[in-house]
């Protein structure tokens, strides 16, 4: 789990959410499942509007740039996430939407 510190797209206020992540090289990948709900979580829209966020991992905090992953790359990352966390597969049975995924890349 990591904590993402993001800015509200409408409110402009800082928000913090815990999310599961998939390590991918030096990057982290997160997915907007919202437990299989038919809509995206609010943080999805916040990252689209303000992609530069802070992330807490363990005892470290650092800035990242969030970029949405699409197509074959997204599908492969989803497959890897489900392998790592099989419970995520159940979310797909609750909705017909494709869960957006974001790559979090460190920046200075």
PDB file of N, CA and C in Angstrom:
ATOM      1  N   UNK A   1       0.840  -1.184   0.000  1.00  0.00           N
ATOM      2  CA  UNK A   1       0.000   0.000   0.000  1.00  0.00           C
ATOM      3  C   UNK A   1       0.883   1.245   0.000  1.00  0.00           C
ATOM      4  N   UNK A   2       0.352   2.279  -0.661  1.00  0.00           N
ATOM      5  CA  UNK A   2       0.979   3.591  -0.632  1.00  0.00           C
ATOM      6  C   UNK A   2      -0.114   4.612  -0.326  1.00  0.00           C
ATOM      7  N   UNK A   3       0.313   5.798   0.062  1.00  0.00           N
ATOM      8  CA  UNK A   3      -0.609   6.919   0.225  1.00  0.00           C
ATOM      9  C   UNK A   3      -0.346   7.902  -0.904  1.00  0.00           C
ATOM     10  N   UNK A   4      -1.406   8.272  -1.623  1.00  0.00           N
ATOM     11  CA  UNK A   4      -1.249   9.298  -2.655  1.00  0.00           C
ATOM     12  C   UNK A   4      -1.850  10.595  -2.114  1.00  0.00           C
ATOM     13  N   UNK A   5      -1.061  11.657  -2.201  1.00  0.00           N
ATOM     14  CA  UNK A   5      -1.490  13.004  -1.813  1.00  0.00           C
ATOM     15  C   UNK A   5      -1.802  13.727  -3.120  1.00  0.00           C
ATOM     16  N   UNK A   6      -3.048  14.075  -3.314  1.00  0.00           N
ATOM     17  CA  UNK A   6      -3.452  14.681  -4.583  1.00  0.00           C
ATOM     18  C   UNK A   6      -4.318  15.897  -4.310  1.00  0.00           C
ATOM     19  N   UNK A   7      -4.505  16.717  -5.334  1.00  0.00           N
ATOM     20  CA  UNK A   7      -5.270  17.955  -5.216  1.00  0.00           C
ATOM     21  C   UNK A   7      -6.634  17.764  -5.856  1.00  0.00           C
ATOM     22  N   UNK A   8      -7.689  18.161  -5.136  1.00  0.00           N
ATOM     23  CA  UNK A   8      -9.042  18.039  -5.650  1.00  0.00           C
ATOM     24  C   UNK A   8      -9.227  18.833  -6.934  1.00  0.00           C
ATOM     25  N   UNK A   9      -9.785  18.206  -7.952  1.00  0.00           N
ATOM     26  CA  UNK A   9      -9.982  18.858  -9.246  1.00  0.00           C
ATOM     27  C   UNK A   9     -10.888  20.071  -9.130  1.00  0.00           C
ATOM     28  N   UNK A  10     -11.887  20.007  -8.280  1.00  0.00           N
ATOM     29  CA  UNK A  10     -12.822  21.132  -8.111  1.00  0.00           C
ATOM     30  C   UNK A  10     -12.526  21.952  -6.855  1.00  0.00           C
ATOM     31  N   UNK A  11     -12.185  21.273  -5.767  1.00  0.00           N
ATOM     32  CA  UNK A  11     -12.008  21.973  -4.492  1.00  0.00           C
ATOM     33  C   UNK A  11     -10.645  22.650  -4.374  1.00  0.00           C
ATOM     34  N   UNK A  12      -9.624  22.066  -5.040  1.00  0.00           N
ATOM     35  CA  UNK A  12      -8.271  22.585  -4.893  1.00  0.00           C
ATOM     36  C   UNK A  12      -7.627  22.200  -3.571  1.00  0.00           C
ATOM     37  N   UNK A  13      -8.307  21.372  -2.780  1.00  0.00           N
ATOM     38  CA  UNK A  13      -7.779  20.947  -1.488  1.00  0.00           C
ATOM     39  C   UNK A  13      -6.993  19.654  -1.614  1.00  0.00           C
ATOM     40  N   UNK A  14      -6.010  19.514  -0.723  1.00  0.00           N
ATOM     41  CA  UNK A  14      -5.238  18.268  -0.713  1.00  0.00           C
ATOM     42  C   UNK A  14      -6.093  17.136  -0.157  1.00  0.00           C
ATOM     43  N   UNK A  15      -5.988  15.997  -0.801  1.00  0.00           N
ATOM     44  CA  UNK A  15      -6.662  14.764  -0.381  1.00  0.00           C
ATOM     45  C   UNK A  15      -5.592  13.685  -0.238  1.00  0.00           C
ATOM     46  N   UNK A  16      -5.868  12.689   0.585  1.00  0.00           N
ATOM     47  CA  UNK A  16      -4.946  11.569   0.763  1.00  0.00           C
ATOM     48  C   UNK A  16      -5.753  10.283   0.690  1.00  0.00           C
ATOM     49  N   UNK A  17      -5.284   9.344  -0.139  1.00  0.00           N
ATOM     50  CA  UNK A  17      -5.950   8.044  -0.260  1.00  0.00           C
ATOM     51  C   UNK A  17      -4.924   6.927  -0.216  1.00  0.00           C
ATOM     52  N   UNK A  18      -5.247   5.835   0.499  1.00  0.00           N
ATOM     53  CA  UNK A  18      -4.403   4.644   0.440  1.00  0.00           C
ATOM     54  C   UNK A  18      -4.790   3.843  -0.805  1.00  0.00           C
ATOM     55  N   UNK A  19      -3.807   3.358  -1.529  1.00  0.00           N
ATOM     56  CA  UNK A  19      -4.055   2.525  -2.702  1.00  0.00           C
ATOM     57  C   UNK A  19      -3.017   1.407  -2.776  1.00  0.00           C
ATOM     58  N   UNK A  20      -3.430   0.302  -3.350  1.00  0.00           N
ATOM     59  CA  UNK A  20      -2.506  -0.796  -3.627  1.00  0.00           C
ATOM     60  C   UNK A  20      -1.734  -0.438  -4.886  1.00  0.00           C
ATOM     61  N   UNK A  21      -0.469  -0.815  -4.923  1.00  0.00           N
ATOM     62  CA  UNK A  21       0.306  -0.508  -6.125  1.00  0.00           C
ATOM     63  C   UNK A  21       1.047  -1.748  -6.613  1.00  0.00           C
ATOM     64  N   UNK A  22       1.359  -1.688  -7.887  1.00  0.00           N
ATOM     65  CA  UNK A  22       2.151  -2.720  -8.542  1.00  0.00           C
ATOM     66  C   UNK A  22       3.514  -2.123  -8.864  1.00  0.00           C
ATOM     67  N   UNK A  23       4.609  -2.661  -8.314  1.00  0.00           N
ATOM     68  CA  UNK A  23       5.929  -2.167  -8.694  1.00  0.00           C
ATOM     69  C   UNK A  23       6.201  -2.501 -10.167  1.00  0.00           C
ATOM     70  N   UNK A  24       6.775  -1.551 -10.898  1.00  0.00           N
ATOM     71  CA  UNK A  24       7.132  -1.774 -12.296  1.00  0.00           C
ATOM     72  C   UNK A  24       8.440  -1.040 -12.567  1.00  0.00           C
ATOM     73  N   UNK A  25       9.549  -1.742 -12.371  1.00  0.00           N
ATOM     74  CA  UNK A  25      10.853  -1.089 -12.459  1.00  0.00           C
ATOM     75  C   UNK A  25      10.956  -0.051 -11.353  1.00  0.00           C
ATOM     76  N   UNK A  26      11.328   1.181 -11.712  1.00  0.00           N
ATOM     77  CA  UNK A  26      11.399   2.263 -10.734  1.00  0.00           C
ATOM     78  C   UNK A  26      10.052   2.936 -10.521  1.00  0.00           C
ATOM     79  N   UNK A  27       9.056   2.575 -11.312  1.00  0.00           N
ATOM     80  CA  UNK A  27       7.731   3.180 -11.230  1.00  0.00           C
ATOM     81  C   UNK A  27       6.797   2.354 -10.354  1.00  0.00           C
ATOM     82  N   UNK A  28       5.669   2.960 -10.024  1.00  0.00           N
ATOM     83  CA  UNK A  28       4.584   2.280  -9.340  1.00  0.00           C
ATOM     84  C   UNK A  28       3.349   2.440 -10.214  1.00  0.00           C
ATOM     85  N   UNK A  29       2.499   1.432 -10.236  1.00  0.00           N
ATOM     86  CA  UNK A  29       1.273   1.482 -11.032  1.00  0.00           C
ATOM     87  C   UNK A  29       0.095   1.301 -10.086  1.00  0.00           C
ATOM     88  N   UNK A  30      -0.891   2.205 -10.224  1.00  0.00           N
ATOM     89  CA  UNK A  30      -2.101   2.113  -9.403  1.00  0.00           C
ATOM     90  C   UNK A  30      -3.307   2.011 -10.332  1.00  0.00           C
ATOM     91  N   UNK A  31      -4.395   1.479  -9.812  1.00  0.00           N
ATOM     92  CA  UNK A  31      -5.588   1.298 -10.624  1.00  0.00           C
ATOM     93  C   UNK A  31      -6.821   1.829  -9.902  1.00  0.00           C
ATOM     94  N   UNK A  32      -7.713   2.431 -10.665  1.00  0.00           N
ATOM     95  CA  UNK A  32      -8.914   3.078 -10.126  1.00  0.00           C
ATOM     96  C   UNK A  32     -10.092   2.112 -10.134  1.00  0.00           C
ATOM     97  N   UNK A  33     -10.045   1.106  -9.260  1.00  0.00           N
ATOM     98  CA  UNK A  33     -11.102   0.097  -9.241  1.00  0.00           C
ATOM     99  C   UNK A  33     -12.341   0.532  -8.461  1.00  0.00           C
ATOM    100  N   UNK A  34     -12.126   1.271  -7.379  1.00  0.00           N
ATOM    101  CA  UNK A  34     -13.216   1.663  -6.467  1.00  0.00           C
ATOM    102  C   UNK A  34     -14.018   0.428  -6.050  1.00  0.00           C
ATOM    103  N   UNK A  35     -13.289  -0.673  -5.816  1.00  0.00           N
ATOM    104  CA  UNK A  35     -13.931  -1.904  -5.358  1.00  0.00           C
ATOM    105  C   UNK A  35     -14.886  -2.528  -6.356  1.00  0.00           C
ATOM    106  N   UNK A  36     -14.740  -2.164  -7.627  1.00  0.00           N
ATOM    107  CA  UNK A  36     -15.622  -2.712  -8.655  1.00  0.00           C
ATOM    108  C   UNK A  36     -16.876  -1.877  -8.885  1.00  0.00           C
ATOM    109  N   UNK A  37     -16.927  -0.687  -8.312  1.00  0.00           N
ATOM    110  CA  UNK A  37     -18.086   0.200  -8.496  1.00  0.00           C
ATOM    111  C   UNK A  37     -18.203   0.613  -9.970  1.00  0.00           C
ATOM    112  N   UNK A  38     -19.392   1.021 -10.400  1.00  0.00           N
ATOM    113  CA  UNK A  38     -19.589   1.406 -11.802  1.00  0.00           C
ATOM    114  C   UNK A  38     -18.962   2.752 -12.181  1.00  0.00           C
ATOM    115  N   UNK A  39     -18.458   3.504 -11.196  1.00  0.00           N
ATOM    116  CA  UNK A  39     -17.828   4.800 -11.468  1.00  0.00           C
ATOM    117  C   UNK A  39     -16.403   4.811 -10.939  1.00  0.00           C
ATOM    118  N   UNK A  40     -15.602   5.711 -11.478  1.00  0.00           N
ATOM    119  CA  UNK A  40     -14.228   5.866 -11.013  1.00  0.00           C
ATOM    120  C   UNK A  40     -14.197   6.558  -9.653  1.00  0.00           C
ATOM    121  N   UNK A  41     -13.162   6.286  -8.858  1.00  0.00           N
ATOM    122  CA  UNK A  41     -13.012   7.009  -7.592  1.00  0.00           C
ATOM    123  C   UNK A  41     -12.692   8.478  -7.873  1.00  0.00           C
ATOM    124  N   UNK A  42     -12.985   9.343  -6.923  1.00  0.00           N
ATOM    125  CA  UNK A  42     -12.717  10.775  -7.106  1.00  0.00           C
ATOM    126  C   UNK A  42     -11.256  11.051  -7.417  1.00  0.00           C
ATOM    127  N   UNK A  43     -10.347  10.279  -6.811  1.00  0.00           N
ATOM    128  CA  UNK A  43      -8.933  10.560  -7.038  1.00  0.00           C
ATOM    129  C   UNK A  43      -8.549  10.383  -8.499  1.00  0.00           C
ATOM    130  N   UNK A  44      -9.280   9.581  -9.266  1.00  0.00           N
ATOM    131  CA  UNK A  44      -9.004   9.420 -10.695  1.00  0.00           C
ATOM    132  C   UNK A  44      -9.076  10.787 -11.390  1.00  0.00           C
ATOM    133  N   UNK A  45     -10.145  11.529 -11.139  1.00  0.00           N
ATOM    134  CA  UNK A  45     -10.338  12.836 -11.773  1.00  0.00           C
ATOM    135  C   UNK A  45      -9.317  13.850 -11.271  1.00  0.00           C
ATOM    136  N   UNK A  46      -8.947  13.714 -10.011  1.00  0.00           N
ATOM    137  CA  UNK A  46      -7.936  14.613  -9.461  1.00  0.00           C
ATOM    138  C   UNK A  46      -6.583  14.406 -10.132  1.00  0.00           C
ATOM    139  N   UNK A  47      -6.202  13.154 -10.372  1.00  0.00           N
ATOM    140  CA  UNK A  47      -4.933  12.878 -11.041  1.00  0.00           C
ATOM    141  C   UNK A  47      -4.955  13.323 -12.495  1.00  0.00           C
ATOM    142  N   UNK A  48      -6.111  13.228 -13.147  1.00  0.00           N
ATOM    143  CA  UNK A  48      -6.227  13.702 -14.528  1.00  0.00           C
ATOM    144  C   UNK A  48      -6.014  15.216 -14.587  1.00  0.00           C
ATOM    145  N   UNK A  49      -6.550  15.922 -13.603  1.00  0.00           N
ATOM    146  CA  UNK A  49      -6.461  17.392 -13.565  1.00  0.00           C
ATOM    147  C   UNK A  49      -5.110  17.879 -13.037  1.00  0.00           C
ATOM    148  N   UNK A  50      -4.582  17.185 -12.022  1.00  0.00           N
ATOM    149  CA  UNK A  50      -3.325  17.573 -11.358  1.00  0.00           C
ATOM    150  C   UNK A  50      -2.428  16.338 -11.239  1.00  0.00           C
ATOM    151  N   UNK A  51      -1.699  15.983 -12.302  1.00  0.00           N
ATOM    152  CA  UNK A  51      -0.936  14.725 -12.294  1.00  0.00           C
ATOM    153  C   UNK A  51       0.336  14.727 -11.435  1.00  0.00           C
ATOM    154  N   UNK A  52       0.805  15.885 -11.022  1.00  0.00           N
ATOM    155  CA  UNK A  52       1.984  15.908 -10.145  1.00  0.00           C
ATOM    156  C   UNK A  52       1.510  15.817  -8.707  1.00  0.00           C
ATOM    157  N   UNK A  53       1.855  14.691  -8.064  1.00  0.00           N
ATOM    158  CA  UNK A  53       1.385  14.424  -6.710  1.00  0.00           C
ATOM    159  C   UNK A  53       2.548  13.974  -5.834  1.00  0.00           C
ATOM    160  N   UNK A  54       2.276  13.821  -4.556  1.00  0.00           N
ATOM    161  CA  UNK A  54       3.235  13.260  -3.617  1.00  0.00           C
ATOM    162  C   UNK A  54       2.758  11.863  -3.235  1.00  0.00           C
ATOM    163  N   UNK A  55       3.724  10.990  -2.994  1.00  0.00           N
ATOM    164  CA  UNK A  55       3.428   9.605  -2.627  1.00  0.00           C
ATOM    165  C   UNK A  55       4.208   9.253  -1.367  1.00  0.00           C
ATOM    166  N   UNK A  56       3.555   8.555  -0.455  1.00  0.00           N
ATOM    167  CA  UNK A  56       4.228   8.016   0.733  1.00  0.00           C
ATOM    168  C   UNK A  56       4.349   6.512   0.567  1.00  0.00           C
ATOM    169  N   UNK A  57       5.574   6.031   0.637  1.00  0.00           N
ATOM    170  CA  UNK A  57       5.846   4.600   0.573  1.00  0.00           C
ATOM    171  C   UNK A  57       6.740   4.272   1.759  1.00  0.00           C
ATOM    172  N   UNK A  58       6.246   3.434   2.663  1.00  0.00           N
ATOM    173  CA  UNK A  58       7.027   3.134   3.865  1.00  0.00           C
ATOM    174  C   UNK A  58       7.280   4.418   4.629  1.00  0.00           C
ATOM    175  N   UNK A  59       8.552   4.729   4.880  1.00  0.00           N
ATOM    176  CA  UNK A  59       8.889   5.947   5.618  1.00  0.00           C
ATOM    177  C   UNK A  59       9.278   7.093   4.689  1.00  0.00           C
ATOM    178  N   UNK A  60       9.238   6.867   3.368  1.00  0.00           N
ATOM    179  CA  UNK A  60       9.632   7.898   2.418  1.00  0.00           C
ATOM    180  C   UNK A  60       8.453   8.601   1.771  1.00  0.00           C
ATOM    181  N   UNK A  61       8.670   9.875   1.452  1.00  0.00           N
ATOM    182  CA  UNK A  61       7.690  10.673   0.714  1.00  0.00           C
ATOM    183  C   UNK A  61       8.427  11.342  -0.432  1.00  0.00           C
ATOM    184  N   UNK A  62       7.844  11.265  -1.645  1.00  0.00           N
ATOM    185  CA  UNK A  62       8.517  11.853  -2.798  1.00  0.00           C
ATOM    186  C   UNK A  62       7.500  12.232  -3.877  1.00  0.00           C
ATOM    187  N   UNK A  63       7.894  13.155  -4.775  1.00  0.00           N
ATOM    188  CA  UNK A  63       6.995  13.587  -5.838  1.00  0.00           C
ATOM    189  C   UNK A  63       7.000  12.606  -7.012  1.00  0.00           C
ATOM    190  N   UNK A  64       5.828  12.452  -7.634  1.00  0.00           N
ATOM    191  CA  UNK A  64       5.695  11.622  -8.831  1.00  0.00           C
ATOM    192  C   UNK A  64       4.818  12.345  -9.849  1.00  0.00           C
ATOM    193  N   UNK A  65       4.934  11.904 -11.079  1.00  0.00           N
ATOM    194  CA  UNK A  65       4.058  12.348 -12.164  1.00  0.00           C
ATOM    195  C   UNK A  65       3.183  11.151 -12.520  1.00  0.00           C
ATOM    196  N   UNK A  66       1.857  11.348 -12.507  1.00  0.00           N
ATOM    197  CA  UNK A  66       0.912  10.278 -12.824  1.00  0.00           C
ATOM    198  C   UNK A  66       0.522  10.378 -14.298  1.00  0.00           C
ATOM    199  N   UNK A  67       0.668   9.278 -15.022  1.00  0.00           N
ATOM    200  CA  UNK A  67       0.236   9.249 -16.420  1.00  0.00           C
ATOM    201  C   UNK A  67      -0.617   8.003 -16.635  1.00  0.00           C
ATOM    202  N   UNK A  68      -1.758   8.191 -17.294  1.00  0.00           N
ATOM    203  CA  UNK A  68      -2.672   7.070 -17.506  1.00  0.00           C
ATOM    204  C   UNK A  68      -2.073   6.101 -18.523  1.00  0.00           C
ATOM    205  N   UNK A  69      -2.181   4.830 -18.218  1.00  0.00           N
ATOM    206  CA  UNK A  69      -1.663   3.761 -19.074  1.00  0.00           C
ATOM    207  C   UNK A  69      -2.846   3.166 -19.826  1.00  0.00           C
ATOM    208  N   UNK A  70      -2.674   2.964 -21.131  1.00  0.00           N
ATOM    209  CA  UNK A  70      -3.783   2.473 -21.954  1.00  0.00           C
ATOM    210  C   UNK A  70      -3.342   1.298 -22.837  1.00  0.00           C
ATOM    211  N   UNK A  71      -4.324   0.677 -23.459  1.00  0.00           N
ATOM    212  CA  UNK A  71      -4.068  -0.345 -24.471  1.00  0.00           C
ATOM    213  C   UNK A  71      -3.406  -1.598 -23.928  1.00  0.00           C
ATOM    214  N   UNK A  72      -2.519  -2.151 -24.751  1.00  0.00           N
ATOM    215  CA  UNK A  72      -1.857  -3.415 -24.400  1.00  0.00           C
ATOM    216  C   UNK A  72      -1.023  -3.304 -23.134  1.00  0.00           C
ATOM    217  N   UNK A  73      -0.369  -2.157 -22.964  1.00  0.00           N
ATOM    218  CA  UNK A  73       0.445  -1.976 -21.756  1.00  0.00           C
ATOM    219  C   UNK A  73      -0.450  -2.033 -20.515  1.00  0.00           C
ATOM    220  N   UNK A  74      -1.595  -1.371 -20.563  1.00  0.00           N
ATOM    221  CA  UNK A  74      -2.535  -1.391 -19.447  1.00  0.00           C
ATOM    222  C   UNK A  74      -3.014  -2.821 -19.180  1.00  0.00           C
ATOM    223  N   UNK A  75      -3.353  -3.539 -20.232  1.00  0.00           N
ATOM    224  CA  UNK A  75      -3.848  -4.910 -20.083  1.00  0.00           C
ATOM    225  C   UNK A  75      -2.800  -5.814 -19.440  1.00  0.00           C
ATOM    226  N   UNK A  76      -1.547  -5.661 -19.830  1.00  0.00           N
ATOM    227  CA  UNK A  76      -0.469  -6.463 -19.256  1.00  0.00           C
ATOM    228  C   UNK A  76      -0.258  -6.111 -17.780  1.00  0.00           C
ATOM    229  N   UNK A  77      -0.301  -4.830 -17.453  1.00  0.00           N
ATOM    230  CA  UNK A  77      -0.144  -4.418 -16.060  1.00  0.00           C
ATOM    231  C   UNK A  77      -1.314  -4.919 -15.208  1.00  0.00           C
ATOM    232  N   UNK A  78      -2.520  -4.888 -15.768  1.00  0.00           N
ATOM    233  CA  UNK A  78      -3.689  -5.409 -15.036  1.00  0.00           C
ATOM    234  C   UNK A  78      -3.505  -6.904 -14.764  1.00  0.00           C
ATOM    235  N   UNK A  79      -3.045  -7.652 -15.770  1.00  0.00           N
ATOM    236  CA  UNK A  79      -2.815  -9.086 -15.601  1.00  0.00           C
ATOM    237  C   UNK A  79      -1.811  -9.333 -14.470  1.00  0.00           C
ATOM    238  N   UNK A  80      -0.741  -8.565 -14.450  1.00  0.00           N
ATOM    239  CA  UNK A  80       0.280  -8.711 -13.404  1.00  0.00           C
ATOM    240  C   UNK A  80      -0.277  -8.361 -12.024  1.00  0.00           C
ATOM    241  N   UNK A  81      -1.109  -7.316 -11.954  1.00  0.00           N
ATOM    242  CA  UNK A  81      -1.702  -6.930 -10.686  1.00  0.00           C
ATOM    243  C   UNK A  81      -2.608  -8.036 -10.156  1.00  0.00           C
ATOM    244  N   UNK A  82      -3.419  -8.622 -11.028  1.00  0.00           N
ATOM    245  CA  UNK A  82      -4.326  -9.700 -10.612  1.00  0.00           C
ATOM    246  C   UNK A  82      -3.525 -10.931 -10.167  1.00  0.00           C
ATOM    247  N   UNK A  83      -2.399 -11.195 -10.810  1.00  0.00           N
ATOM    248  CA  UNK A  83      -1.522 -12.293 -10.368  1.00  0.00           C
ATOM    249  C   UNK A  83      -1.023 -12.037  -8.954  1.00  0.00           C
ATOM    250  N   UNK A  84      -0.632 -10.776  -8.699  1.00  0.00           N
ATOM    251  CA  UNK A  84      -0.082 -10.401  -7.401  1.00  0.00           C
ATOM    252  C   UNK A  84      -1.176 -10.330  -6.334  1.00  0.00           C
ATOM    253  N   UNK A  85      -2.347  -9.829  -6.713  1.00  0.00           N
ATOM    254  CA  UNK A  85      -3.484  -9.638  -5.803  1.00  0.00           C
ATOM    255  C   UNK A  85      -4.745 -10.223  -6.439  1.00  0.00           C
ATOM    256  N   UNK A  86      -4.952 -11.535  -6.328  1.00  0.00           N
ATOM    257  CA  UNK A  86      -6.069 -12.195  -7.009  1.00  0.00           C
ATOM    258  C   UNK A  86      -7.448 -11.618  -6.684  1.00  0.00           C
ATOM    259  N   UNK A  87      -7.606 -10.983  -5.541  1.00  0.00           N
ATOM    260  CA  UNK A  87      -8.889 -10.386  -5.182  1.00  0.00           C
ATOM    261  C   UNK A  87      -9.349  -9.318  -6.162  1.00  0.00           C
ATOM    262  N   UNK A  88      -8.427  -8.710  -6.879  1.00  0.00           N
ATOM    263  CA  UNK A  88      -8.789  -7.681  -7.856  1.00  0.00           C
ATOM    264  C   UNK A  88      -9.610  -8.265  -9.001  1.00  0.00           C
ATOM    265  N   UNK A  89      -9.451  -9.535  -9.295  1.00  0.00           N
ATOM    266  CA  UNK A  89     -10.214 -10.166 -10.376  1.00  0.00           C
ATOM    267  C   UNK A  89     -11.707 -10.120 -10.082  1.00  0.00           C
ATOM    268  N   UNK A  90     -12.084 -10.192  -8.813  1.00  0.00           N
ATOM    269  CA  UNK A  90     -13.498 -10.149  -8.435  1.00  0.00           C
ATOM    270  C   UNK A  90     -14.139  -8.809  -8.811  1.00  0.00           C
ATOM    271  N   UNK A  91     -13.369  -7.745  -8.760  1.00  0.00           N
ATOM    272  CA  UNK A  91     -13.911  -6.424  -9.110  1.00  0.00           C
ATOM    273  C   UNK A  91     -14.459  -6.397 -10.533  1.00  0.00           C
ATOM    274  N   UNK A  92     -13.808  -7.134 -11.427  1.00  0.00           N
ATOM    275  CA  UNK A  92     -14.253  -7.168 -12.822  1.00  0.00           C
ATOM    276  C   UNK A  92     -15.642  -7.790 -12.967  1.00  0.00           C
ATOM    277  N   UNK A  93     -16.042  -8.625 -12.026  1.00  0.00           N
ATOM    278  CA  UNK A  93     -17.359  -9.265 -12.106  1.00  0.00           C
ATOM    279  C   UNK A  93     -18.479  -8.322 -11.668  1.00  0.00           C
ATOM    280  N   UNK A  94     -18.125  -7.189 -11.054  1.00  0.00           N
ATOM    281  CA  UNK A  94     -19.114  -6.265 -10.519  1.00  0.00           C
ATOM    282  C   UNK A  94     -19.492  -5.140 -11.483  1.00  0.00           C
ATOM    283  N   UNK A  95     -18.720  -4.953 -12.547  1.00  0.00           N
ATOM    284  CA  UNK A  95     -18.958  -3.832 -13.459  1.00  0.00           C
ATOM    285  C   UNK A  95     -18.448  -4.171 -14.855  1.00  0.00           C
ATOM    286  N   UNK A  96     -18.918  -3.426 -15.823  1.00  0.00           N
ATOM    287  CA  UNK A  96     -18.443  -3.638 -17.193  1.00  0.00           C
ATOM    288  C   UNK A  96     -17.355  -2.630 -17.574  1.00  0.00           C
ATOM    289  N   UNK A  97     -17.044  -1.685 -16.684  1.00  0.00           N
ATOM    290  CA  UNK A  97     -16.045  -0.672 -17.054  1.00  0.00           C
ATOM    291  C   UNK A  97     -14.633  -1.239 -16.995  1.00  0.00           C
ATOM    292  N   UNK A  98     -13.764  -0.668 -17.781  1.00  0.00           N
ATOM    293  CA  UNK A  98     -12.336  -1.002 -17.754  1.00  0.00           C
ATOM    294  C   UNK A  98     -11.701  -0.099 -16.705  1.00  0.00           C
ATOM    295  N   UNK A  99     -11.003  -0.684 -15.753  1.00  0.00           N
ATOM    296  CA  UNK A  99     -10.407   0.103 -14.686  1.00  0.00           C
ATOM    297  C   UNK A  99      -9.194   0.878 -15.192  1.00  0.00           C
ATOM    298  N   UNK A 100      -9.218   2.199 -15.053  1.00  0.00           N
ATOM    299  CA  UNK A 100      -8.055   2.997 -15.465  1.00  0.00           C
ATOM    300  C   UNK A 100      -6.848   2.673 -14.585  1.00  0.00           C
ATOM    301  N   UNK A 101      -5.675   2.762 -15.213  1.00  0.00           N
ATOM    302  CA  UNK A 101      -4.437   2.541 -14.479  1.00  0.00           C
ATOM    303  C   UNK A 101      -3.504   3.726 -14.720  1.00  0.00           C
ATOM    304  N   UNK A 102      -2.730   4.068 -13.686  1.00  0.00           N
ATOM    305  CA  UNK A 102      -1.780   5.162 -13.771  1.00  0.00           C
ATOM    306  C   UNK A 102      -0.388   4.665 -13.428  1.00  0.00           C
ATOM    307  N   UNK A 103       0.571   5.127 -14.201  1.00  0.00           N
ATOM    308  CA  UNK A 103       1.983   4.907 -13.901  1.00  0.00           C
ATOM    309  C   UNK A 103       2.447   6.116 -13.100  1.00  0.00           C
ATOM    310  N   UNK A 104       3.075   5.885 -11.949  1.00  0.00           N
ATOM    311  CA  UNK A 104       3.619   6.945 -11.121  1.00  0.00           C
ATOM    312  C   UNK A 104       5.139   6.930 -11.276  1.00  0.00           C
ATOM    313  N   UNK A 105       5.665   7.996 -11.846  1.00  0.00           N
ATOM    314  CA  UNK A 105       7.101   8.092 -12.125  1.00  0.00           C
ATOM    315  C   UNK A 105       7.699   9.214 -11.270  1.00  0.00           C
ATOM    316  N   UNK A 106       8.754   8.887 -10.549  1.00  0.00           N
ATOM    317  CA  UNK A 106       9.409   9.905  -9.716  1.00  0.00           C
ATOM    318  C   UNK A 106       9.889  11.073 -10.555  1.00  0.00           C
ATOM    319  N   UNK A 107       9.782  12.256  -9.974  1.00  0.00           N
ATOM    320  CA  UNK A 107      10.374  13.453 -10.599  1.00  0.00           C
ATOM    321  C   UNK A 107      10.927  14.336  -9.502  1.00  0.00           C
ATOM    322  N   UNK A 108      11.729  15.290  -9.896  1.00  0.00           N
ATOM    323  CA  UNK A 108      12.350  16.169  -8.870  1.00  0.00           C
ATOM    324  C   UNK A 108      11.641  17.491  -8.787  1.00  0.00           C
TER     325      UNK A 108
END
